[in-house]
Coordinates of C-alpha atoms in Angstrom, one line a residue:
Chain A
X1 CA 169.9 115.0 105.1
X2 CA 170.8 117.1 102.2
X3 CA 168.5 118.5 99.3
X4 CA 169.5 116.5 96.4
X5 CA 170.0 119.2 93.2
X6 CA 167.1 119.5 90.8
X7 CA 165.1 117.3 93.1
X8 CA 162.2 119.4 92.3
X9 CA 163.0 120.3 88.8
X10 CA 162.5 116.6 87.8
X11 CA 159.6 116.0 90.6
X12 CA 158.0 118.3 88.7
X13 CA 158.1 116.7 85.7
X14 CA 157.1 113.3 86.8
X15 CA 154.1 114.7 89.1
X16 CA 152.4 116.5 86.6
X17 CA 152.8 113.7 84.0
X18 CA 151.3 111.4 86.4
X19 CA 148.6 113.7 87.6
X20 CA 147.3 114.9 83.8
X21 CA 147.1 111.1 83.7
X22 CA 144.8 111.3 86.6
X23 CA 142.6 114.6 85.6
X24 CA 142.6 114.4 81.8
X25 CA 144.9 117.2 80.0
X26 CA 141.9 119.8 80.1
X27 CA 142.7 119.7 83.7
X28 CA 146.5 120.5 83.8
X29 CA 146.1 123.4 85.6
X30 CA 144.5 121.7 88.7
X31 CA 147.4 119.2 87.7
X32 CA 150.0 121.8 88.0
X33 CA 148.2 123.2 91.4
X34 CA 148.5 120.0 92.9
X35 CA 152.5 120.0 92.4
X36 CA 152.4 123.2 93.5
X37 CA 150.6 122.0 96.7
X38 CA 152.4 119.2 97.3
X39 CA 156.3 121.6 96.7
X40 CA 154.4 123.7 99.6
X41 CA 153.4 120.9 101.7
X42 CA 157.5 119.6 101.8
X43 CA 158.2 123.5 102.6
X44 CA 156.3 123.3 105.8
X45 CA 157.1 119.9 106.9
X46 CA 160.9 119.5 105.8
X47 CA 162.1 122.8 107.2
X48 CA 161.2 121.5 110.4
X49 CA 161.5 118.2 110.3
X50 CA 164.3 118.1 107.9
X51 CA 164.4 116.2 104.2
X52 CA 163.1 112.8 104.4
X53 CA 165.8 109.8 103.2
X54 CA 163.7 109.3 100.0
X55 CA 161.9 112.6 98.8
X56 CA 161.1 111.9 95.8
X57 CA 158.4 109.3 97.4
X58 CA 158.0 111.7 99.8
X59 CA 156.1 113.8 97.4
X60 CA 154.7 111.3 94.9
X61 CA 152.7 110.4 98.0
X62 CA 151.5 113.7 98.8
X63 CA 150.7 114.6 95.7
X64 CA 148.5 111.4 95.3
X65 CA 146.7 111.6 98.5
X66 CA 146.4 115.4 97.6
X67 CA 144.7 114.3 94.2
X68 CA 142.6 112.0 96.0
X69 CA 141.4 114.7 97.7
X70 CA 140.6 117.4 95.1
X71 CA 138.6 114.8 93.5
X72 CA 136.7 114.0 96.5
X73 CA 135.8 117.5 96.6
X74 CA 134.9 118.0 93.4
X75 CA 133.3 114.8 93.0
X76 CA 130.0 116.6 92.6
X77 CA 131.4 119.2 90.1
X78 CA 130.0 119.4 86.9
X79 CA 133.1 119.6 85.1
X80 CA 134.4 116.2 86.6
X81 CA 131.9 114.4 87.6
X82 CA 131.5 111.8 84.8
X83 CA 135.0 111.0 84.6
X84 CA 135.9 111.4 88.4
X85 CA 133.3 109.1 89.6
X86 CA 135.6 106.3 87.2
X87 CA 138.5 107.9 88.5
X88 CA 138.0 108.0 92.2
X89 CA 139.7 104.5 93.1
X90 CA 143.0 104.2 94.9
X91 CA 143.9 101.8 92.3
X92 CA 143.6 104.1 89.0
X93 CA 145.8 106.8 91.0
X94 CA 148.4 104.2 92.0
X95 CA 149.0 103.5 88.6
X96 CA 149.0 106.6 87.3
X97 CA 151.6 106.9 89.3
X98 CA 153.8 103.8 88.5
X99 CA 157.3 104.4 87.2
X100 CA 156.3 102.8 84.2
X101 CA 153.3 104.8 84.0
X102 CA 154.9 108.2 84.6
X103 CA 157.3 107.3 81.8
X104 CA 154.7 106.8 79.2
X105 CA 153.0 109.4 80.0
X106 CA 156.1 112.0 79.6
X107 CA 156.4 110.7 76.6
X108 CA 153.3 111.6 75.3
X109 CA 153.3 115.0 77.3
X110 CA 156.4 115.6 75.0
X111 CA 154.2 114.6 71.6
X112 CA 151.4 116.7 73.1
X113 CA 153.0 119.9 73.7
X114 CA 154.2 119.6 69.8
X115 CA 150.5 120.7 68.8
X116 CA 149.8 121.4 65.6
X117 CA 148.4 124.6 66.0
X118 CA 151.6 125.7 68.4
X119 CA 153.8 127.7 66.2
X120 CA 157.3 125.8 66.9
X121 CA 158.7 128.0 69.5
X122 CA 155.6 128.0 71.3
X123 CA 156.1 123.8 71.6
X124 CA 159.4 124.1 73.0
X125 CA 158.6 126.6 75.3
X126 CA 156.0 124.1 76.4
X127 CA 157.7 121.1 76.8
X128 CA 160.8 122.7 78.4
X129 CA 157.9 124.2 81.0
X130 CA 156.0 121.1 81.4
X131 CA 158.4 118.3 81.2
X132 CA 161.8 120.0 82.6
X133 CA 160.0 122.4 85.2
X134 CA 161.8 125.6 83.3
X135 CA 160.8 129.1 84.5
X136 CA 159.7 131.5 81.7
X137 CA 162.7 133.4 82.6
X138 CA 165.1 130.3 82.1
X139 CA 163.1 129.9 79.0
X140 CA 163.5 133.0 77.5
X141 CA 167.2 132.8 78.4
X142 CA 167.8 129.8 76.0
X143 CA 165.4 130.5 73.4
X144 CA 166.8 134.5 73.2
X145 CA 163.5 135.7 73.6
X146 CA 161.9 138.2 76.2
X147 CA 160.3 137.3 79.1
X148 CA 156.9 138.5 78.6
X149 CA 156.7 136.4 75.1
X150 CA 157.6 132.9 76.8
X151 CA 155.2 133.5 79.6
X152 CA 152.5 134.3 77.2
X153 CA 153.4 131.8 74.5
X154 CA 153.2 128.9 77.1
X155 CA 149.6 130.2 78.4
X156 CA 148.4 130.1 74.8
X157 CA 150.0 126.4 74.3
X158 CA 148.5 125.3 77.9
X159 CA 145.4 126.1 76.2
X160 CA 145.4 124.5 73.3
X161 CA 146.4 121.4 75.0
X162 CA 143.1 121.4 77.5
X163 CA 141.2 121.8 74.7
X164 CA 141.8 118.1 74.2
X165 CA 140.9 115.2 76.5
X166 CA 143.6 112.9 76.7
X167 CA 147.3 113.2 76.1
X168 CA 148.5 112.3 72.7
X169 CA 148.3 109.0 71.4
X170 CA 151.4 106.9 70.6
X171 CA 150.0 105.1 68.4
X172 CA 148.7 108.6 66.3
X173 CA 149.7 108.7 62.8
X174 CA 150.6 112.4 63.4
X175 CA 153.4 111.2 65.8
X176 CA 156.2 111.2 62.6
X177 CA 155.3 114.7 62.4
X178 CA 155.7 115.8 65.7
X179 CA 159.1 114.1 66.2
X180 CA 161.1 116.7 64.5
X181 CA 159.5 119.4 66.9
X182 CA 160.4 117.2 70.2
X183 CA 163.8 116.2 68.8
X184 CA 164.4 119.7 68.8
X185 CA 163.4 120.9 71.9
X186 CA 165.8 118.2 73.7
X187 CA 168.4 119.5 71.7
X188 CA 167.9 123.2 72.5
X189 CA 167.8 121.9 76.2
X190 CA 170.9 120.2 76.2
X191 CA 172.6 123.2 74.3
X192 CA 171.4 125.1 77.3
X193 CA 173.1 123.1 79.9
X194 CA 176.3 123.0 77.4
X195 CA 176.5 126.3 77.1
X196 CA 174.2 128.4 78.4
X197 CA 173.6 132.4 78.0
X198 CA 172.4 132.3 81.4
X199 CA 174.7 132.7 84.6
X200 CA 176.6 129.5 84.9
X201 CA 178.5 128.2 81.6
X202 CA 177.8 124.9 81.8
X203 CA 174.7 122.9 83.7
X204 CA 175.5 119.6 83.7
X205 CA 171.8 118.6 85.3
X206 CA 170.4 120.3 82.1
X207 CA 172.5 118.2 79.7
X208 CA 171.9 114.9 82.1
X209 CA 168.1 115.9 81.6
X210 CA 168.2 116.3 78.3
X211 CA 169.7 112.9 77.9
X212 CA 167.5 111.2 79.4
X213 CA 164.7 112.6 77.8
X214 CA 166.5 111.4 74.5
X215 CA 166.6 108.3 76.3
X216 CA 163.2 108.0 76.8
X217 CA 162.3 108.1 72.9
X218 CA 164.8 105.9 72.2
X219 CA 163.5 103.2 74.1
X220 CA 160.0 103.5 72.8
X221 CA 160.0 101.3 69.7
X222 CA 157.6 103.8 67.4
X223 CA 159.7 107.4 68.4
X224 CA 163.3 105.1 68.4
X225 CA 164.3 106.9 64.6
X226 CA 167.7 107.0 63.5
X227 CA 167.4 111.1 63.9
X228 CA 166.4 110.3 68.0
X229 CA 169.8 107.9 68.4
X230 CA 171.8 110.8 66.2
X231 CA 170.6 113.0 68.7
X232 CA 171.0 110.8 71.5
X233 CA 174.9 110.4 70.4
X234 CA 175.6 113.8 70.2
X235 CA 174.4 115.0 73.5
X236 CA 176.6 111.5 74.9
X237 CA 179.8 113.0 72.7
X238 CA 179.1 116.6 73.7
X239 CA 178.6 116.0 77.6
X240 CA 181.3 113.7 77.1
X241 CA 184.0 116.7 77.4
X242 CA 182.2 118.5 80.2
X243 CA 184.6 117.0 82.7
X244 CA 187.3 119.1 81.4
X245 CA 185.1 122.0 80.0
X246 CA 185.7 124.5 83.1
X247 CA 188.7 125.0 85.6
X248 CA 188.3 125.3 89.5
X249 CA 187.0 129.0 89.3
X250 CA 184.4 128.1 87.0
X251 CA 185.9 129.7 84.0
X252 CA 185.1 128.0 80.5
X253 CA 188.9 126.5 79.0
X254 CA 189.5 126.2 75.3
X255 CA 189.2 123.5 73.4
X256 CA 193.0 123.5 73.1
X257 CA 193.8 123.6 76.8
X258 CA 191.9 120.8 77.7
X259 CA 193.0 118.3 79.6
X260 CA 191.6 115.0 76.9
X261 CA 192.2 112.6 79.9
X262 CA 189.6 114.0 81.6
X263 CA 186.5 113.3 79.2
X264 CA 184.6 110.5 80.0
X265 CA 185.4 107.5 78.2
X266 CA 182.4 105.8 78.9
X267 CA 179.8 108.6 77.4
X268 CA 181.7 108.9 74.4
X269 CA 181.5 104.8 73.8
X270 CA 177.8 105.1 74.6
X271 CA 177.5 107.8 72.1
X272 CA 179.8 106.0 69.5
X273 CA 177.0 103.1 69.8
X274 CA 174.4 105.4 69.6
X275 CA 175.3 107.1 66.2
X276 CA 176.1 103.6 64.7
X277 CA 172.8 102.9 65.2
X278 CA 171.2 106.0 63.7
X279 CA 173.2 104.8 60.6
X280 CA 170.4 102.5 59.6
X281 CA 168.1 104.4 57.7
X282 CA 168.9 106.8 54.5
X283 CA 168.0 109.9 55.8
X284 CA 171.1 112.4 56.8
X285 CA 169.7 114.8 59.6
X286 CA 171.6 117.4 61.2
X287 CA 171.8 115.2 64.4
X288 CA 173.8 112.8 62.2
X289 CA 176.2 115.5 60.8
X290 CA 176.9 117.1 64.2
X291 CA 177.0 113.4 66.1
X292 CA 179.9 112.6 63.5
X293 CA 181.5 115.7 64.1
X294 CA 181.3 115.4 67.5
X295 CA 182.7 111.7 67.1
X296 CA 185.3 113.1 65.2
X297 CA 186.5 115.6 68.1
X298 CA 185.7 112.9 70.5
X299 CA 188.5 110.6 69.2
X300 CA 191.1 112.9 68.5
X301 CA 193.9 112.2 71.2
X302 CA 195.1 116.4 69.9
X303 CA 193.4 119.3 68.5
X304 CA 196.2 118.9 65.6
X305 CA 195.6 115.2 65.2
X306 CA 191.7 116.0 64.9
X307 CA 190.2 115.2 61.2
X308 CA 189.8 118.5 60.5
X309 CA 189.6 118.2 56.9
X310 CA 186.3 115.7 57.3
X311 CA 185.0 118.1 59.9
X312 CA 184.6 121.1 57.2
X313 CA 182.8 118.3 54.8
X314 CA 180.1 117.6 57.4
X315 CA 180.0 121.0 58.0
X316 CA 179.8 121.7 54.1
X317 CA 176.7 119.1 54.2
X318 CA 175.0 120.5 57.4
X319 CA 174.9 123.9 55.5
X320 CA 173.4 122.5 52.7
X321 CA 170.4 121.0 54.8
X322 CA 170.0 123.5 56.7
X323 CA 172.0 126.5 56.7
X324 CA 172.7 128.9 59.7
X325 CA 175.4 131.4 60.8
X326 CA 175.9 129.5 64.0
X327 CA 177.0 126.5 61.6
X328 CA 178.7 129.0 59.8
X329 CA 181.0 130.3 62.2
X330 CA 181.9 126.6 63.5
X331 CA 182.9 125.6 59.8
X332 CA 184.5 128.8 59.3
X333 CA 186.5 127.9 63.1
X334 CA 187.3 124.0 61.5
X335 CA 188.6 126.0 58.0
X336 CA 191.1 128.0 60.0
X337 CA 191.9 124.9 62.0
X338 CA 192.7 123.1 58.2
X339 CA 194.0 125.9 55.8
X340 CA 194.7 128.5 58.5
X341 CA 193.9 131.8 60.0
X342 CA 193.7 133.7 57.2
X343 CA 191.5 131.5 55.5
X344 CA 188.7 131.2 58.6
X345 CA 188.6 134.9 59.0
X346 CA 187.8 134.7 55.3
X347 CA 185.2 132.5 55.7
X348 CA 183.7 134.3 58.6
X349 CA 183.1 137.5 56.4
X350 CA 181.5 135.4 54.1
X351 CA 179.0 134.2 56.4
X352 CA 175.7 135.1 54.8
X353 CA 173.5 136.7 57.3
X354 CA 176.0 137.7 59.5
X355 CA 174.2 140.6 60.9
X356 CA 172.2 137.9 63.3
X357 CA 175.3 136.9 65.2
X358 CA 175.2 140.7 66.0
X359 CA 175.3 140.0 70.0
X360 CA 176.6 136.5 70.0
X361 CA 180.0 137.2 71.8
X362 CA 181.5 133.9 69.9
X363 CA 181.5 135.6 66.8
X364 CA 184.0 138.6 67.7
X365 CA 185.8 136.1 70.0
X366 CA 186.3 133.6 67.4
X367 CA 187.9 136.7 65.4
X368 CA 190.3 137.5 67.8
X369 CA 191.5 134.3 68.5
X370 CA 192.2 134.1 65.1
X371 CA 193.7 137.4 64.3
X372 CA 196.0 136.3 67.5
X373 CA 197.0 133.4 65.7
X374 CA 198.3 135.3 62.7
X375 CA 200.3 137.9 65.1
X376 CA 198.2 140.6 64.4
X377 CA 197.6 141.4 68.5
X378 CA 196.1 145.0 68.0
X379 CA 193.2 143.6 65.8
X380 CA 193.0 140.8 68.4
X381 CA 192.4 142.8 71.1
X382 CA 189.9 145.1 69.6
X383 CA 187.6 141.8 68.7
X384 CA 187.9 140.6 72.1
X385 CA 186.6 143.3 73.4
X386 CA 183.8 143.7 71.3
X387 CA 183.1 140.4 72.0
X388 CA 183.3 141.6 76.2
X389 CA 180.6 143.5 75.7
X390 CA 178.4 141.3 74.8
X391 CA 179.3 138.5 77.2
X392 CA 176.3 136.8 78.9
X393 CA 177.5 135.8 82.0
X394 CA 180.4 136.6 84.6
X395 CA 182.0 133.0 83.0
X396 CA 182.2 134.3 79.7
X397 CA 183.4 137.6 80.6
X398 CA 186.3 135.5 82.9
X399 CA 187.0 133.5 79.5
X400 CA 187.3 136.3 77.6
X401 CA 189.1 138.8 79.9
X402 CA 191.7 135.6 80.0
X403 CA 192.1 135.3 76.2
X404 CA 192.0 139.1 75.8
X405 CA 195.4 139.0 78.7
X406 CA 197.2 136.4 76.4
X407 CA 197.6 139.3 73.8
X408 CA 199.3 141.2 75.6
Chain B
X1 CA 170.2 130.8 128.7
X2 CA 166.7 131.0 127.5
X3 CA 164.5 129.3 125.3
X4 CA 161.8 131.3 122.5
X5 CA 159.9 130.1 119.8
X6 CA 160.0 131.3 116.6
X7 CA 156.6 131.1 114.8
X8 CA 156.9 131.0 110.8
X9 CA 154.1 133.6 109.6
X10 CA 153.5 134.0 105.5
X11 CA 150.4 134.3 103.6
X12 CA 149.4 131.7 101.2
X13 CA 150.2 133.7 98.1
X14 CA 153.8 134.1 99.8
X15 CA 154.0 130.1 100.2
X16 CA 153.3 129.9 96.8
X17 CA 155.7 132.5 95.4
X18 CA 158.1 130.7 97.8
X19 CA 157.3 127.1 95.9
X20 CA 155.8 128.7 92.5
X21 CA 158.5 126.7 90.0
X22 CA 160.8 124.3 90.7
X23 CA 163.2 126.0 90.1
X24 CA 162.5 128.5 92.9
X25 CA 161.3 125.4 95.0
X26 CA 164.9 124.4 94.9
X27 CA 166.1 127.2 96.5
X28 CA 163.7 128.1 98.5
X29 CA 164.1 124.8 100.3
X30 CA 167.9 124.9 100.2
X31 CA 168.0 128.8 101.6
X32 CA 165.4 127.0 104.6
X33 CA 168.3 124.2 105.3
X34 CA 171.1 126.6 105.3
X35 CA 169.3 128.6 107.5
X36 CA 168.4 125.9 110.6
X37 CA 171.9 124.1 109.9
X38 CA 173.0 127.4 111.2
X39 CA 171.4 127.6 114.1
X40 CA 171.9 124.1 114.9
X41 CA 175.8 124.4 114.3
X42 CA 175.6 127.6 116.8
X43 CA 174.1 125.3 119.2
X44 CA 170.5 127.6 119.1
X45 CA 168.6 124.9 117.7
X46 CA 166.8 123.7 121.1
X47 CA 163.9 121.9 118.7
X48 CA 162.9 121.5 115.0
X49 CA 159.9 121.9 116.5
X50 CA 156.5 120.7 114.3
X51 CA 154.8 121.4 111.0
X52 CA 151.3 122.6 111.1
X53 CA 148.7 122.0 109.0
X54 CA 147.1 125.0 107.3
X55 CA 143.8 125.2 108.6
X56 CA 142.6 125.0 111.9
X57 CA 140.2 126.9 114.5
X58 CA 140.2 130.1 117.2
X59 CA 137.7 129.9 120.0
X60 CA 137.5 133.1 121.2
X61 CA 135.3 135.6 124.1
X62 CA 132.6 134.8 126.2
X63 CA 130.3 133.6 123.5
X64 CA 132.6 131.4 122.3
X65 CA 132.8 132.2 118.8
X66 CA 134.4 129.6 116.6
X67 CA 136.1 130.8 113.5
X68 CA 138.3 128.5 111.0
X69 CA 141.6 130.6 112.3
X70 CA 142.8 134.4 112.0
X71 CA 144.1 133.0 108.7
X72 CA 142.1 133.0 106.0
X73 CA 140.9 136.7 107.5
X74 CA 144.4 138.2 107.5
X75 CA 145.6 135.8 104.8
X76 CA 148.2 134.7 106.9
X77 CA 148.9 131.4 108.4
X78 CA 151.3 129.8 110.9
X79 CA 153.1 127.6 109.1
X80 CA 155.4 125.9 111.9
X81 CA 157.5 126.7 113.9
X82 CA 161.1 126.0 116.2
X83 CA 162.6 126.4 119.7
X84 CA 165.6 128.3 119.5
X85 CA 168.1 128.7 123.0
X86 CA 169.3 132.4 123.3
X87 CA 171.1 134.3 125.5
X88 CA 168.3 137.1 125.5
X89 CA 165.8 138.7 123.2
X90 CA 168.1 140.6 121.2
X91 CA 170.4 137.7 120.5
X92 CA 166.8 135.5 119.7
X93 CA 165.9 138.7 117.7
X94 CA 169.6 138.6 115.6
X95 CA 169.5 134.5 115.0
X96 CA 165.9 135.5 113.3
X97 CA 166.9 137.7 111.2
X98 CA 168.1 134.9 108.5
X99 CA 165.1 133.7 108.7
X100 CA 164.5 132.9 104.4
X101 CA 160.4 133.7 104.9
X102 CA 161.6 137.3 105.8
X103 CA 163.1 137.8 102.2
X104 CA 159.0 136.9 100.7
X105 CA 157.7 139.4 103.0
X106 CA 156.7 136.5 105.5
X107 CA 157.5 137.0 109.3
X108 CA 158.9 135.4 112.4
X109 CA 157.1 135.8 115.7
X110 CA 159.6 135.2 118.8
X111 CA 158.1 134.6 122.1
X112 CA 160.4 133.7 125.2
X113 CA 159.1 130.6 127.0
X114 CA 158.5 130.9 130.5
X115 CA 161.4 129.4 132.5
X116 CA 160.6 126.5 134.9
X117 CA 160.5 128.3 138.5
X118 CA 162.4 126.7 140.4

């Protein structure tokens, strides 16, 4: 029997949802311990006995029977006792750890890591931890951070959360609040599995993770907002094209090389449906500006025949609501598309605060493509391999050593 | 041919580092796989052999003194263990040596089992 992938990664997930159900938030790390337990237990027994046919059940049942168990034990602990005397019946645990259950309670694991008193990175850091079983080091990877920051950020945010009882309620008035700050932590997941800084270029279980997280709020009638089916569409349009994102070896292929027949018809009809139905309120977000872009690249059957002219007006409008040089550059990439070469390397030395894209490789790389365009090879070359050196992984550096060979 | 067991030896702490995220979990567990499918493909694998629970007891001397285990003492446990088929030691000895619980400072114990006399 094989390993299925991210078996754990979304065990994870599910079991401590389920078991914070079981202690009460100001237990999560005796939640956390009991995954941990159970991930050990599977060690011992699957190395020798091999991976059962269904071990995702496998460990749901060890972790409840392991639960059990800690609560027998500490029955006559101060800290539990009033609650664990309530809580110490098979039939509470069992539906803790229903489907339906588990799925609630994600969902309000996602609104609880979005504390209030959690500055914002701090919140994604949690959620990515808690609810998609991120490593601080994967962490600090997407969020460009250090190491030592994430790990300390998510101690203080595991914190704050035991100092309250019970997961976040649903029905809180706060929950409108909180949205914007779980919205964005799916997207910065997804990005991550799009396109990555860490070693492989593309992690589709990342983007399918994020997508069903997405999924999740947008079947729950009070967090299903126009901005959570804009952002459901534009991870469907995005992972749409991951088919034909890479070649054999792994190495990321242009937008213009790809092969179109290869995206996936199905995610970008899902994602068309998706961002009709975030047109129902009156509020633009950027989800809705990059979903239509994304729809707009989606239905192109060429990169000439794409609406490139409409794609620099969204961009226009996403700048205006919230401006950064990452948008920036794409607009400035969708200008040379329109008007030309010259005219996108314009607009990339206009970009404001330039000086942040300082070690993002796309910035020299989108430079030298475009000085390639207009013939000028030598100045193509030189931005490429600026743009080398600050390649993330051995993918990028492929992608570019590639691009940096065609001006020759 | 001869057979030997390979006891699985790792402290608790180890386990854990082993298992700590899931990420690691993953491969952890996938780096155990590889590792047996190996020895089963080079025809070593004699028996999977059983898991063992973590605690248990040592009876030991004349005044039979009952402890819960050299583990918690030496913070190590057995965790399982196989029964490999080997030419010899040295070839029992070379088929351990990909053993994934060496790489988290674990160890393997290989004893050869007595052959049936005959």
């Amino acid at each position: 029997m094989e390993l299925e992938a991210h078996l754990f990664r979304r065990e994870s997930a599910r079991l401590v949802a389920a078991l914070t159900r079981v202690f009460g938030v100001h237990n999560l790390a005796l939640a956390e311990d009991v995954v941990q337990d159970a991930f050990c237990r599977a060690l011992e027994v699957w190395r020798t006995r091999g991976v059962p046919d269904n071990p995702s059940a496998w460990l749901t049942a060890t972790a409840k029977h392991r639960a059990l168990d800690v609560m027998r034990r500490e029955r006559t602990a101060r800290t539990f006792a009033p609650e664990l005397a309530r809580l110490l019946d098979d039939e509470l645990v069992e539906e803790a750890f229903a489907p339906h259950t588990i799925r609630d309670e994600q969902l309000r694991m996602m609104f609880s890591c979005a504390h209030a008193r959690l500055p914002e990175e701090a919140r994604i850091a949690l959620i990515l931890n808690l609810l998609c079983g991120f490593g601080a080091s994967e962490i600090a990877s997407a969020l460009l951070t250090g190491r030592a920051a994430i790990e300390k950020r998510i101690a203080r945010g595991k914190k704050v959360l035991a100092s309250a009882r019970t997961l976040f309620d649903l029905d809180d008035a706060e929950l409108g609040a909180r949205q914007p700050t779980v919205q964005r932590a799916l997207y910065v997941l997804f990005n991550e599995g799009y396109h990555g800084a860490s070693e492989s270029p593309v992690r589709v279980e990342l983007c399918a993770e994020a997508i069903q997280l997405a999924a999740l709020l947008g079947e729950h009638p009070r967090t299903a907002t126009p901005a959570t089916h804009a952002l459901g569409a534009l991870m469907c349009l995005h992972a749409a094209r991951l088919p034909a994102r890479m070649d054999e070896t792994g190495v990321p292929i242009a937008l213009a090389d790809q092969d179109r027949a290869r995206w996936d018809a199905r995610l970008v009809a899902e994602g068309l449906a998706l961002l009709e139905r975030s047109a129902s309120g009156h509020d633009v977000t950027t989800y809705h500006l990059e979903s239509a872009i994304a729809a707009l690249h989606a239905s192109a059957r060429t990169l000439d025949e794409t609406d490139w002219s409409t794609i620099v007006t969204l961009y226009d409008r996403a700048m205006a609501i919230a401006p950064s040089p990452v948008i920036a550059l794409n607009r400035a990439i969708a200008i040379a598309q329109r008007d030309g070469p010259e005219h996108g390397i314009d607009a990339i030395d206009a970009i404001v605060d330039r000086e942040r894209l300082a070690r993002y490789p796309f910035l020299p790389a989108a430079l030298g493509e475009l000085e390639l365009r207009r013939g000028n090879r030598i100045a193509a070359r030189a931005h490429l391999r600026n743009a080398l050196v600050l390649a993330r992984s051995d993918a990028e550096r492929r992608f570019l050593e590639k691009r940096l060979r065609a001006c020759e | 041919m001869s057979e030997f067991v390979f006891f699985f030896r790792a402290s608790d702490a180890a386990q854990r580092e082993a298992m700590g995220t899931p990420e690691r979990a993953q491969q952890s567990m996938q780096k155990w796989l590889a590792w047996t499918r190996e020895l089963e493909a080079g025809g070593h694998l004699k028996s999977g052999g059983l898991p063992l629970e973590r605690d248990g007891r040592v009876v030991r001397g004349k005044d039979v003194v009952v402890t819960d285990g050299p583990y918690v003492e030496v913070k190590d446990l057995v965790a399982g263990f196989i029964v490999i088929e080997a030419r010899d030691i040295a070839q029992a000895v070379e088929l351990s040596k990909g053993c994934p619980m060496l790489a988290g400072g674990g160890s393997v114990e290989i004893r050869p089992v007595i052959a049936h006399m005959t």
